[in-house]
C-alpha positions as a Python dict, from the first residue, in 0.01 Angstrom:
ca = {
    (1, 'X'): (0, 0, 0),
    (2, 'X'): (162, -210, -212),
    (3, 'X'): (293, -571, 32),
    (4, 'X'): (468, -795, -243),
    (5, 'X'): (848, -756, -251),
    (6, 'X'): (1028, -583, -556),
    (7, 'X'): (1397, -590, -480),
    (8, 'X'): (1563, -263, -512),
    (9, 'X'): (1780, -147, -766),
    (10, 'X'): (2089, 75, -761),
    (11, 'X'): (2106, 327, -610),
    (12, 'X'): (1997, 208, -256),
    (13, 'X'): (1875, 398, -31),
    (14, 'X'): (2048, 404, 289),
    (15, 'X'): (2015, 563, 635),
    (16, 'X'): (2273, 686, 883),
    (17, 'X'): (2215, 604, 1270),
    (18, 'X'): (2494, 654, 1414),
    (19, 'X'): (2899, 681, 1376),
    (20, 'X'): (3149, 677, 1649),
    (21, 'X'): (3541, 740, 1637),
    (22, 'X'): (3754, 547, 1831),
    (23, 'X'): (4084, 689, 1940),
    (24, 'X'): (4147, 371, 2150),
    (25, 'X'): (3968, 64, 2110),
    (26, 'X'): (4053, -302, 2201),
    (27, 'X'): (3811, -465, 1964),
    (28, 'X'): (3803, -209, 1654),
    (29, 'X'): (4143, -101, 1665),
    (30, 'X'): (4279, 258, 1728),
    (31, 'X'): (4142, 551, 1560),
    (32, 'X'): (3875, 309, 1427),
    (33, 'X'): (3546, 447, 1306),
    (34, 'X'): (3150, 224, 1337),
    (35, 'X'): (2872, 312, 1177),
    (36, 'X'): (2496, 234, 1208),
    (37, 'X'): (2304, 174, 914),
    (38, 'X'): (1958, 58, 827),
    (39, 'X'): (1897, -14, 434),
    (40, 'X'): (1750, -266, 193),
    (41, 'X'): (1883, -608, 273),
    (42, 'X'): (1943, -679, -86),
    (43, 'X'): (2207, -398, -63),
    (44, 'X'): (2436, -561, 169),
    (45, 'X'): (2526, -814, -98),
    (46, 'X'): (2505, -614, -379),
    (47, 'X'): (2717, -343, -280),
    (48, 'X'): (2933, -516, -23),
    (49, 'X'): (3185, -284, 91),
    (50, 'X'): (3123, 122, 148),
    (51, 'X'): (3346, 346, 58),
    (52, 'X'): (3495, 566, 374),
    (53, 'X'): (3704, 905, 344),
    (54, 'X'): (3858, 1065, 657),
    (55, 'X'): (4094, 1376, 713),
    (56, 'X'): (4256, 1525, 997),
    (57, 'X'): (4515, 1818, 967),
    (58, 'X'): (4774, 1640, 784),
    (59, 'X'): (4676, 1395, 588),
    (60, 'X'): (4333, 1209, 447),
    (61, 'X'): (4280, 816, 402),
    (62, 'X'): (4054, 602, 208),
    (63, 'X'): (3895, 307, 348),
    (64, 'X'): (3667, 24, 237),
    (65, 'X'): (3478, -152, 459),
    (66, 'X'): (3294, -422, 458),
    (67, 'X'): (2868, -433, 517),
    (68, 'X'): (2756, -626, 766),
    (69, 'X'): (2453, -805, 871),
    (70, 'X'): (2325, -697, 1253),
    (71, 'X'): (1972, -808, 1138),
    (72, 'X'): (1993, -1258, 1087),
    (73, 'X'): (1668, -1253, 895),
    (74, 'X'): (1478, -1135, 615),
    (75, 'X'): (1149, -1036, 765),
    (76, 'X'): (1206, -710, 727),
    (77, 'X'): (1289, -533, 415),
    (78, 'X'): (1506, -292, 585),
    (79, 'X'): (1788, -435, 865),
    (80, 'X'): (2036, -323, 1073),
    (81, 'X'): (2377, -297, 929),
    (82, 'X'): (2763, -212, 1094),
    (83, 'X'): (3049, -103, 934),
    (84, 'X'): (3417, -68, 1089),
    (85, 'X'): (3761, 58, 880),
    (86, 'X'): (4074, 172, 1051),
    (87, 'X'): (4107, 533, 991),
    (88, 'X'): (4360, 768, 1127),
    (89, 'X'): (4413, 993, 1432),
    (90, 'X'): (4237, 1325, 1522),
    (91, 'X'): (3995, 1312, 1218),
    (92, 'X'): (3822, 1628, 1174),
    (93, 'X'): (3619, 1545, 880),
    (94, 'X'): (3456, 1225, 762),
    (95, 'X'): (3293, 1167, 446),
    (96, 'X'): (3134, 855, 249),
    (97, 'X'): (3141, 744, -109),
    (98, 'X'): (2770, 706, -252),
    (99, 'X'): (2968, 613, -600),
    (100, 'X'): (2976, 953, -795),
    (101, 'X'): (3078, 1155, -534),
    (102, 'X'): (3149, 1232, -136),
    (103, 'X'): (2862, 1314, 131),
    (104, 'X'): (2995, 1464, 475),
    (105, 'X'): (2890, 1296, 724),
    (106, 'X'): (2849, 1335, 1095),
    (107, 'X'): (3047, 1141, 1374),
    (108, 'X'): (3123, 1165, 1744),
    (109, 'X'): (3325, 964, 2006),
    (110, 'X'): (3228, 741, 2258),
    (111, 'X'): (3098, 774, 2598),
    (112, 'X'): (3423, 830, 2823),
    (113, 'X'): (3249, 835, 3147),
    (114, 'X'): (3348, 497, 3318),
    (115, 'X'): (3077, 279, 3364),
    (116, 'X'): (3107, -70, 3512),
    (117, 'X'): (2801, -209, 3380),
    (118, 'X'): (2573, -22, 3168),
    (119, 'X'): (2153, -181, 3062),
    (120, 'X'): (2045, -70, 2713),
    (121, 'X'): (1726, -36, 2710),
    (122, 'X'): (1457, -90, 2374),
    (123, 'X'): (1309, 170, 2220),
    (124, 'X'): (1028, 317, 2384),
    (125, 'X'): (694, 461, 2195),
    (126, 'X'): (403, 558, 2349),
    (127, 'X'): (525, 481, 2643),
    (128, 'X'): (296, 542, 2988),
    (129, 'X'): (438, 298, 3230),
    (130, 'X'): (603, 498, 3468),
    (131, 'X'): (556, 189, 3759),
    (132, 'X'): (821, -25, 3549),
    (133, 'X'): (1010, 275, 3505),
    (134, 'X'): (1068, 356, 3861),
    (135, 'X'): (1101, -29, 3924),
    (136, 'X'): (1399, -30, 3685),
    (137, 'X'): (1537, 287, 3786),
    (138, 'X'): (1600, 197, 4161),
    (139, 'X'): (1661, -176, 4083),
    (140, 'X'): (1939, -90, 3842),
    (141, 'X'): (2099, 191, 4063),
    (142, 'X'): (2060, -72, 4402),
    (143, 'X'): (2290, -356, 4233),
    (144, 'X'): (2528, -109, 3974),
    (145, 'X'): (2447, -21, 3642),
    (146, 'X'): (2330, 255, 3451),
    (147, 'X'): (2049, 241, 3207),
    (148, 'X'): (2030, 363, 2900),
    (149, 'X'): (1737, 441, 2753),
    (150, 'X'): (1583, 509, 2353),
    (151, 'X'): (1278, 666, 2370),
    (152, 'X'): (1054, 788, 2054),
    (153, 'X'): (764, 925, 2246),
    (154, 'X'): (658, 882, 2615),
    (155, 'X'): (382, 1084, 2761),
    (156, 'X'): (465, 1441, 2948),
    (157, 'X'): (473, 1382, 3299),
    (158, 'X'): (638, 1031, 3282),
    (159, 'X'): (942, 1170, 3060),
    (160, 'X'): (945, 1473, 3289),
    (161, 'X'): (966, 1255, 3587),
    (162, 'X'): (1263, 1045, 3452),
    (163, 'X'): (1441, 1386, 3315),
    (164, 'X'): (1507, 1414, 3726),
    (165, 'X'): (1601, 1097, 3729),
    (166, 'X'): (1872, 1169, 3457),
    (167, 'X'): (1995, 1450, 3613),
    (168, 'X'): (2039, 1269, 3927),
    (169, 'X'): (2308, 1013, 3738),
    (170, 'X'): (2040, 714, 3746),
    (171, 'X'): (1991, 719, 3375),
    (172, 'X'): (2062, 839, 3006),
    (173, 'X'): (1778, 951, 2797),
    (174, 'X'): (1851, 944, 2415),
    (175, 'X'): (1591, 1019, 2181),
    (176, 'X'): (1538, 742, 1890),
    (177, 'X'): (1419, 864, 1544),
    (178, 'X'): (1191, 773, 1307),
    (179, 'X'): (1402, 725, 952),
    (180, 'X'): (1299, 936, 745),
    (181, 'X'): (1385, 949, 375),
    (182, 'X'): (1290, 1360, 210),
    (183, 'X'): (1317, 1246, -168),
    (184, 'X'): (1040, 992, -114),
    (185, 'X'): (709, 1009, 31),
    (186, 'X'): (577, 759, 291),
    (187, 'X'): (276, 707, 69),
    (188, 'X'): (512, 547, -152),
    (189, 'X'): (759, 383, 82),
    (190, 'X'): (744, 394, 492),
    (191, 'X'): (1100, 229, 565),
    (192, 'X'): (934, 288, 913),
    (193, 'X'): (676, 2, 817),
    (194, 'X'): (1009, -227, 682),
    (195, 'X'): (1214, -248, 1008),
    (196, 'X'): (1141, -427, 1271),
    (197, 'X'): (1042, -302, 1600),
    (198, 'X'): (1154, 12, 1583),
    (199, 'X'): (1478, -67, 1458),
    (200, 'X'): (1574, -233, 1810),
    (201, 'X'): (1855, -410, 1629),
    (202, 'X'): (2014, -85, 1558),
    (203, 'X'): (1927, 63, 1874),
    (204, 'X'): (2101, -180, 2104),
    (205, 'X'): (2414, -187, 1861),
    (206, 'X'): (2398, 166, 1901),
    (207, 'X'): (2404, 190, 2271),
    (208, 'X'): (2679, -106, 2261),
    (209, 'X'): (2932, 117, 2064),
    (210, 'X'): (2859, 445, 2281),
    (211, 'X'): (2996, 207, 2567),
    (212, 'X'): (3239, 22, 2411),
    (213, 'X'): (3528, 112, 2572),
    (214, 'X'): (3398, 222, 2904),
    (215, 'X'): (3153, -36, 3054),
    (216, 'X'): (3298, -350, 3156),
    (217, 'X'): (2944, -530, 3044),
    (218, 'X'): (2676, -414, 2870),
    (219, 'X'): (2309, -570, 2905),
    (220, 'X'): (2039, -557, 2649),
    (221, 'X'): (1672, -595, 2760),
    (222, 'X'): (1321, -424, 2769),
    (223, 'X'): (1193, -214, 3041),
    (224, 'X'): (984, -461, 3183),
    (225, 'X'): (1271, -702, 3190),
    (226, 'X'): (1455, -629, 3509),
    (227, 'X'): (1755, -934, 3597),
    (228, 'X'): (1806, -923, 3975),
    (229, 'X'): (2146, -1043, 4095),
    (230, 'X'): (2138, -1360, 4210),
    (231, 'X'): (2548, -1510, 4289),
    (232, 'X'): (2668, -1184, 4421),
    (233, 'X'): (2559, -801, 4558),
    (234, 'X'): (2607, -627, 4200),
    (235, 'X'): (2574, -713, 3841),
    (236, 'X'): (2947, -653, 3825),
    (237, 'X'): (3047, -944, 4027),
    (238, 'X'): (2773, -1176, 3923),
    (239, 'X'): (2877, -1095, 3539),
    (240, 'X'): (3262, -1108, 3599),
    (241, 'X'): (3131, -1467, 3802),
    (242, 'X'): (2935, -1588, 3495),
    (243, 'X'): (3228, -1477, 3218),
    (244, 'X'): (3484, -1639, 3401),
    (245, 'X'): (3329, -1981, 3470),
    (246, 'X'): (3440, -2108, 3126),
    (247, 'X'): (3703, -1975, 2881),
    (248, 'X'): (3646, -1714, 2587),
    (249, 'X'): (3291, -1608, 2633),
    (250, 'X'): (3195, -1349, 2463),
    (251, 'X'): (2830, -1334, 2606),
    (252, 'X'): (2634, -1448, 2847),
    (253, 'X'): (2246, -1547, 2775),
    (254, 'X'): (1978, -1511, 3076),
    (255, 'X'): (1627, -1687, 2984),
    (256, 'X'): (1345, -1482, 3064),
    (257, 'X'): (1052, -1582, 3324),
    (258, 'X'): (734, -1433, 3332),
    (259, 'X'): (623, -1304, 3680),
    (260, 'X'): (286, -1137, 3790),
    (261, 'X'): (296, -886, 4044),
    (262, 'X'): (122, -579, 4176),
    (263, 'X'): (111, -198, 4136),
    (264, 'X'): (-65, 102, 4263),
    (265, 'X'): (-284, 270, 4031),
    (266, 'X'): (-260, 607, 4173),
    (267, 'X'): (63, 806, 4181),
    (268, 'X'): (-11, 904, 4565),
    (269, 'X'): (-26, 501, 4689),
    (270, 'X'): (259, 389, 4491),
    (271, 'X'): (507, 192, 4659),
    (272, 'X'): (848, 6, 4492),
    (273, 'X'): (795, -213, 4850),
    (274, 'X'): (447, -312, 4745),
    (275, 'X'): (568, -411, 4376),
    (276, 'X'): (918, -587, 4485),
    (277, 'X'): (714, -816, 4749),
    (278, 'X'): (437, -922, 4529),
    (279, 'X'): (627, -1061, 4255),
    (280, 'X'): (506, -1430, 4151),
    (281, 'X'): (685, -1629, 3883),
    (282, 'X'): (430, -1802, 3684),
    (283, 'X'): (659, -2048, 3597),
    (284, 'X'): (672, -1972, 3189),
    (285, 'X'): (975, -1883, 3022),
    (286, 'X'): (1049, -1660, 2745),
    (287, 'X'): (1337, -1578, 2499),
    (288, 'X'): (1606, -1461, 2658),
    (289, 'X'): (1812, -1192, 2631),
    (290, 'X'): (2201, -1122, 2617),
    (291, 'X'): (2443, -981, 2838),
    (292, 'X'): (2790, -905, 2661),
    (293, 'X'): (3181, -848, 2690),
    (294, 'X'): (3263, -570, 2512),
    (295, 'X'): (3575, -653, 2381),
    (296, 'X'): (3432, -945, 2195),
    (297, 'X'): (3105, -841, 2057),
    (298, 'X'): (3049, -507, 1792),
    (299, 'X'): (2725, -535, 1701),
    (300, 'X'): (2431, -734, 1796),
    (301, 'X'): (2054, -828, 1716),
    (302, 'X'): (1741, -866, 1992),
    (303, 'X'): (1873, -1141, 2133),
    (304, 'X'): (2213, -1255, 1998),
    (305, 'X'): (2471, -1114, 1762),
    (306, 'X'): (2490, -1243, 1441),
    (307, 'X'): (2905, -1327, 1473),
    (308, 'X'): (3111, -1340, 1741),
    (309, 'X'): (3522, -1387, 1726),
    (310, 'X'): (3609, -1709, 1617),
    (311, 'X'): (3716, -1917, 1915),
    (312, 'X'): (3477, -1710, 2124),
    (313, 'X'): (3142, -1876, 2231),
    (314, 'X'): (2836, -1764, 2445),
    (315, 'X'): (2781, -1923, 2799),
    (316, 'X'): (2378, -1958, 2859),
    (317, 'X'): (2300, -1923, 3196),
    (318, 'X'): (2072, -2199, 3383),
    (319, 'X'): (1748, -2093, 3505),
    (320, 'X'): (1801, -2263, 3837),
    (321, 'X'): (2100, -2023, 3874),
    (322, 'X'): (1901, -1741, 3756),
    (323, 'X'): (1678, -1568, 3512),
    (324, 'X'): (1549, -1227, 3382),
    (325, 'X'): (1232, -1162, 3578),
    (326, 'X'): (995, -995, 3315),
    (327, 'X'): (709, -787, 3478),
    (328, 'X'): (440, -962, 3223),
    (329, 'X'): (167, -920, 3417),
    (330, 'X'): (135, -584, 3620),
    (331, 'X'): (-233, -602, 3775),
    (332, 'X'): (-273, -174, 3868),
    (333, 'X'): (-506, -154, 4191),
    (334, 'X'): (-670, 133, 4373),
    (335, 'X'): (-685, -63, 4673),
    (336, 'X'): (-334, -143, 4831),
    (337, 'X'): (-221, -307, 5094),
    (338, 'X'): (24, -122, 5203),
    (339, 'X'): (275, -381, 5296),
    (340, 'X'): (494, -277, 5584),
    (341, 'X'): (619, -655, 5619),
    (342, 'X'): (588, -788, 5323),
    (343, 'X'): (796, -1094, 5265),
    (344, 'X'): (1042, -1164, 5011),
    (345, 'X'): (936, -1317, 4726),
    (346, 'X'): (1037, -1662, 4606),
    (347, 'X'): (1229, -1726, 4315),
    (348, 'X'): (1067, -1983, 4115),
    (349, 'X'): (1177, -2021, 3761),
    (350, 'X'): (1063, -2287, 3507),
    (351, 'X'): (1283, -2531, 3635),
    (352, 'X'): (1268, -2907, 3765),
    (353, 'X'): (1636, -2836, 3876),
    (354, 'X'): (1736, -2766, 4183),
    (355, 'X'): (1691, -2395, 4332),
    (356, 'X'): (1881, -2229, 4605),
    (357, 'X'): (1695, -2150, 4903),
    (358, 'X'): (1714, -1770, 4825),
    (359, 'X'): (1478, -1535, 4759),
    (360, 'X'): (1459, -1318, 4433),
    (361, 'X'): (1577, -1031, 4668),
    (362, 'X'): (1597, -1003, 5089),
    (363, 'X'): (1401, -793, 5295),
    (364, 'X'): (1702, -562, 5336),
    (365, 'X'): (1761, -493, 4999),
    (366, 'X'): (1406, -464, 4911),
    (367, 'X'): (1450, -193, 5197),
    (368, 'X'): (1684, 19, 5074),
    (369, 'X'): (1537, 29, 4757),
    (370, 'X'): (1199, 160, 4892),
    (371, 'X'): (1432, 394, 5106),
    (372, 'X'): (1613, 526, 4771),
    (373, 'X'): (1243, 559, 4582),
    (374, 'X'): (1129, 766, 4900),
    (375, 'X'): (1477, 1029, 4916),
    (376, 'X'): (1381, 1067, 4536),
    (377, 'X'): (1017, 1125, 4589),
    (378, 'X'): (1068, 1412, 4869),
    (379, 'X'): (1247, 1642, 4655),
    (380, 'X'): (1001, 1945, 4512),
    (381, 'X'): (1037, 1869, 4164),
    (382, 'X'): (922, 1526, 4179),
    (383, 'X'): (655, 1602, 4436),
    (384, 'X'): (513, 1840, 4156),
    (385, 'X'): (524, 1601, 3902),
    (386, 'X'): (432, 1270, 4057),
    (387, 'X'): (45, 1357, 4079),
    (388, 'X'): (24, 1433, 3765),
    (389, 'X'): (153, 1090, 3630),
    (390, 'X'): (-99, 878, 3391),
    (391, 'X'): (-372, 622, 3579),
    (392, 'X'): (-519, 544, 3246),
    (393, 'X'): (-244, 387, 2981),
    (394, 'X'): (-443, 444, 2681),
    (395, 'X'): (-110, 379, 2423),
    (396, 'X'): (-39, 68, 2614),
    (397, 'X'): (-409, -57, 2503),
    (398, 'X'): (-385, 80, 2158),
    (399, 'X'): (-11, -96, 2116),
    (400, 'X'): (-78, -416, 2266),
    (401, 'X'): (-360, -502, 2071),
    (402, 'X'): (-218, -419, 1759),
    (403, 'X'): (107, -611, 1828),
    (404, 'X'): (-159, -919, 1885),
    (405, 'X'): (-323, -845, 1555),
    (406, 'X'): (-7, -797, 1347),
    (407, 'X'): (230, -1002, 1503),
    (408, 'X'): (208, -1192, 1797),
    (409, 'X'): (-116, -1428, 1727),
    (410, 'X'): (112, -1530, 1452),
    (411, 'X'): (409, -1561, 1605),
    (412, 'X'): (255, -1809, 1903),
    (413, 'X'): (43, -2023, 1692),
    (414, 'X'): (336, -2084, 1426),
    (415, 'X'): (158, -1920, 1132),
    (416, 'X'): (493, -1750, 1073),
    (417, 'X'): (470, -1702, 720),
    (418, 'X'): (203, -1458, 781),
    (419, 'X'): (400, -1205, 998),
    (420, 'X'): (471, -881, 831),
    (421, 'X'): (740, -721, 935),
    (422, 'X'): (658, -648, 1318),
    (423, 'X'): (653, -272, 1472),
    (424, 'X'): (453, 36, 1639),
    (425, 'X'): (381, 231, 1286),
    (426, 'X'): (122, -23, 1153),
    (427, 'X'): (-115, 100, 1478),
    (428, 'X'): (-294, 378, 1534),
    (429, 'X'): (-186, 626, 1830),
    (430, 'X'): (-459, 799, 1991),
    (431, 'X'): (-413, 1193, 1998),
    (432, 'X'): (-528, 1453, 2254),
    (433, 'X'): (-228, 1323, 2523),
    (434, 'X'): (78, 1566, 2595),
    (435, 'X'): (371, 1379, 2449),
    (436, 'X'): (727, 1418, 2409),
    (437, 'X'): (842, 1285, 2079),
    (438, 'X'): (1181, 1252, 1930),
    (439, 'X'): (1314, 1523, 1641),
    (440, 'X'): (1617, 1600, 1411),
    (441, 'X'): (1717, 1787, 1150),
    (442, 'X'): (1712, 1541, 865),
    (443, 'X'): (1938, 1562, 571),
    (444, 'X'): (1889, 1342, 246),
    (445, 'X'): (2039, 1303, -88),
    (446, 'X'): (1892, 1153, -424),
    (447, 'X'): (2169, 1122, -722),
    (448, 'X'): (2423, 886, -572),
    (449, 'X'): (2487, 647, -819),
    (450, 'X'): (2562, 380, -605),
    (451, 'X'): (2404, 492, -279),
    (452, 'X'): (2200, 759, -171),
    (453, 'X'): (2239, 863, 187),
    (454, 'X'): (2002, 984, 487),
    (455, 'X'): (2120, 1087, 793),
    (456, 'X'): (1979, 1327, 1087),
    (457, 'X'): (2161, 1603, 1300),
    (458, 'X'): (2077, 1761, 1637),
    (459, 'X'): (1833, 1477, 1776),
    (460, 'X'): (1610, 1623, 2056),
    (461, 'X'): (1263, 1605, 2245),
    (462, 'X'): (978, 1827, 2103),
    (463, 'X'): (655, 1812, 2337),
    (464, 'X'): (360, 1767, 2120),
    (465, 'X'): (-47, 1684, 2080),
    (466, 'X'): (-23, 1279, 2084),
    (467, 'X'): (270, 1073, 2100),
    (468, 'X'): (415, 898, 1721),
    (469, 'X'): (507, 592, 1649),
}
């Protein structure tokens, strides 16, 4: 495989996430269209603007619309890109120039189901963890918002588990694919290699459109980054708090603070009591992550988007005040301790400022929220799954040791010239484990002359031997 950098010529190759119509919108405009893209980065100056086409029964419009960058570096060879156009109402069709002539493509409207707050989760691979999962699940549905979660492969019994959970209104489960291009071979070009981290950009843009117009804030973290409200009893008032404590914000920024805490091993001794009460901040922060208005931000990157409103600004939130605690260090043990009266635990960020006497959560809360896991875990279906959920997280091992090796011994000891582009398919995932992995029907073309367009239809879960990257 071929590393050194040959920019692309005409035509570029381009894939198509996502693409939502707007009949309303405060941001966009009415009947507005945004798509997701991922492409060459040397394509969003060379080709600018794309071409748009829409009908409905009357009439048809042309649009052009201008690229832009979700993605504020070049790391990658491939980055997340967003278009918007005004279109017209009740389209029924929706096509795109690729220079010679017009591809159909798909679109669909937004979520309409109101939402206060909604959490957009990263994409998950491999993923075993069903201890954060649960942790997230009932923390989120204690203090108000729903969580939305990309997944590209997660073990059997764990996506089985949190299937229940979907069905119960806790969560959305929407499968993330791998971009894959049919006129060209991997052996000559893995675009999957070329974007970073599983296009998480994209991803969280994604989930930020789908909500758009019917979450009042929308969060953007990892699973194992779980913000407790601190100012108020939901996220709702502690975001509306936040927002309105200067003028024009468009987003809000929470640092992140490493915590260790404990978990049972086995599926039969696990208790969300046990976890909540032995939470220690280690007193290291982390990179933050965002929490934004919708009406002010369209697309955004891992951590920040890349342009805000002019006049807007983002409001960073003091870690005294509070902080994202991130479950770094989850120590699984066989022995618990069963804590009926566990206390509280302390919040202790990073911070020389001073703290409120409050802990990360009271005994009440931390309560109900065993009391919530407990109603879930009585009902048959999750009583037939929950012994049969992973003790041994053999992806976890694989992934974390290649993320060291490829990017993150790099990243911490400021050798960053020698990161290549960061993300799951440069490791190896073990086979032999019952996975469910995302699928599509894909659909490419090759004789645009300007473009040439991928896109997939009908994304869904397919259980198979081993889980992909």
């Amino acid at each position: 495989m071929a590393e050194e950098y040959k920019p692309p010529e005409e035509p570029y190759e381009m894939f198509l996430l996502s693409a939502y119509y707007y009949r309303k919108s405060k941001s966009l405009g009415d009947n507005s269209i945004a798509l997701v893209l991922t492409g060459d980065f040397a394509s969003v100056k060379a080709l600018e603007k794309l071409q748009l086409v829409a009908w409905n029964n009357d009439t048809n419009v042309v649009a052009n619309a201008e690229i832009q960058r979700i993605t504020p570096h070049n790391v990658c060879r491939w980055i997340s890109m967003f278009v918007t156009a005004p279109l017209l109402p009740d389209p029924n069709k929706l096509a795109l120039s690729v220079g010679n002539k017009l591809v159909a493509i798909p679109f669909r409207e937004p979520v309409a189901k109101r939402h206060e707050v909604v959490t957009c989760i990263a994409p998950l691979f491999g993923n075993e963890q069903w201890q954060q999962a649960l942790f997230a699940a009932h923390v989120y549905k204690k203090f108000g918002t729903h969580m939305h979660l990309y997944v590209r492969s997660m073990v059997s019994p764990v996506f089985e588990l949190l299937k229940i959970y979907e069905s119960e209104g806790y969560l959305t489960i929407q499968p993330w694919l791998r971009i894959s291009l049919l006129t060209i071979s991997e052996l000559d070009f893995n675009p999957n290699v070329n974007v970073e981290f599983r296009n998480q950009a994209a991803a969280q843009t994604d989930c930020l459109l789908q909500y758009k117009e019917s979450a009042s804030y929308i969060a953007f973290v990892d699973l194992d980054d779980v913000l407790i409200p601190r100012l108020a009893g939901s996220y709702l008032e502690e975001f509306a708090h936040l927002f309105h404590s200067m003028p024009n914000v468009a987003y809000i920024h929470y640092t992140k603070e490493n915590t260790k805490l404990v978990a049972a091993k086995r599926p039969s001794d696990f208790s969300l009591k046990e976890m909540l009460t032995s939470i220690q901040f280690e007193r290291v922060s982390e990179t933050g992550k965002l929490v934004a208005d919708p009406r002010h931000v369209n697309s955004t990157w891992i951590h920040f988007p890349v342009s805000i409103p002019e006049g807007m600004e983002r409001y960073i939130v003091p870690n005294n005040v509070n902080a994202i605690t991130h479950l770094k260090h989850m120590k699984l043990v066989t022995t618990t301790t069963k804590t009926l009266n566990g206390s509280p635990p302390a919040f202790k960020p990073n911070t020389y400022d001073f703290l409120s006497q409050g802990p990360l959560l009271s005994a009440k809360n931390i309560n109900e929220i065993q009391k919530d896991f407990e109603r879930m875990t009585s009902k048959p279906e999750v009583t037939r799954i929950f012994p049969k959920l992973p003790t041994n997280f053999i992806y976890l091992k694989a992934i974390a040791q290649c993320f060291e090796d490829t990017y993150y011994k790099y990243h911490y000891s400021g050798r960053t010239d020698e990161i290549k582009c960061p993300g799951p398919d440069r490791c190896v995932f073990p086979r032999g484990i019952p996975c469910y992995n995302s699928a599509a029907e894909y659909h490419s073309i090759n004789d645009g002359s300007h473009v040439n367009l991928h896109f997939a239809t009908n994304p869904s879960f397919k259980e198979e031997d081993g889980c992909r990257p």
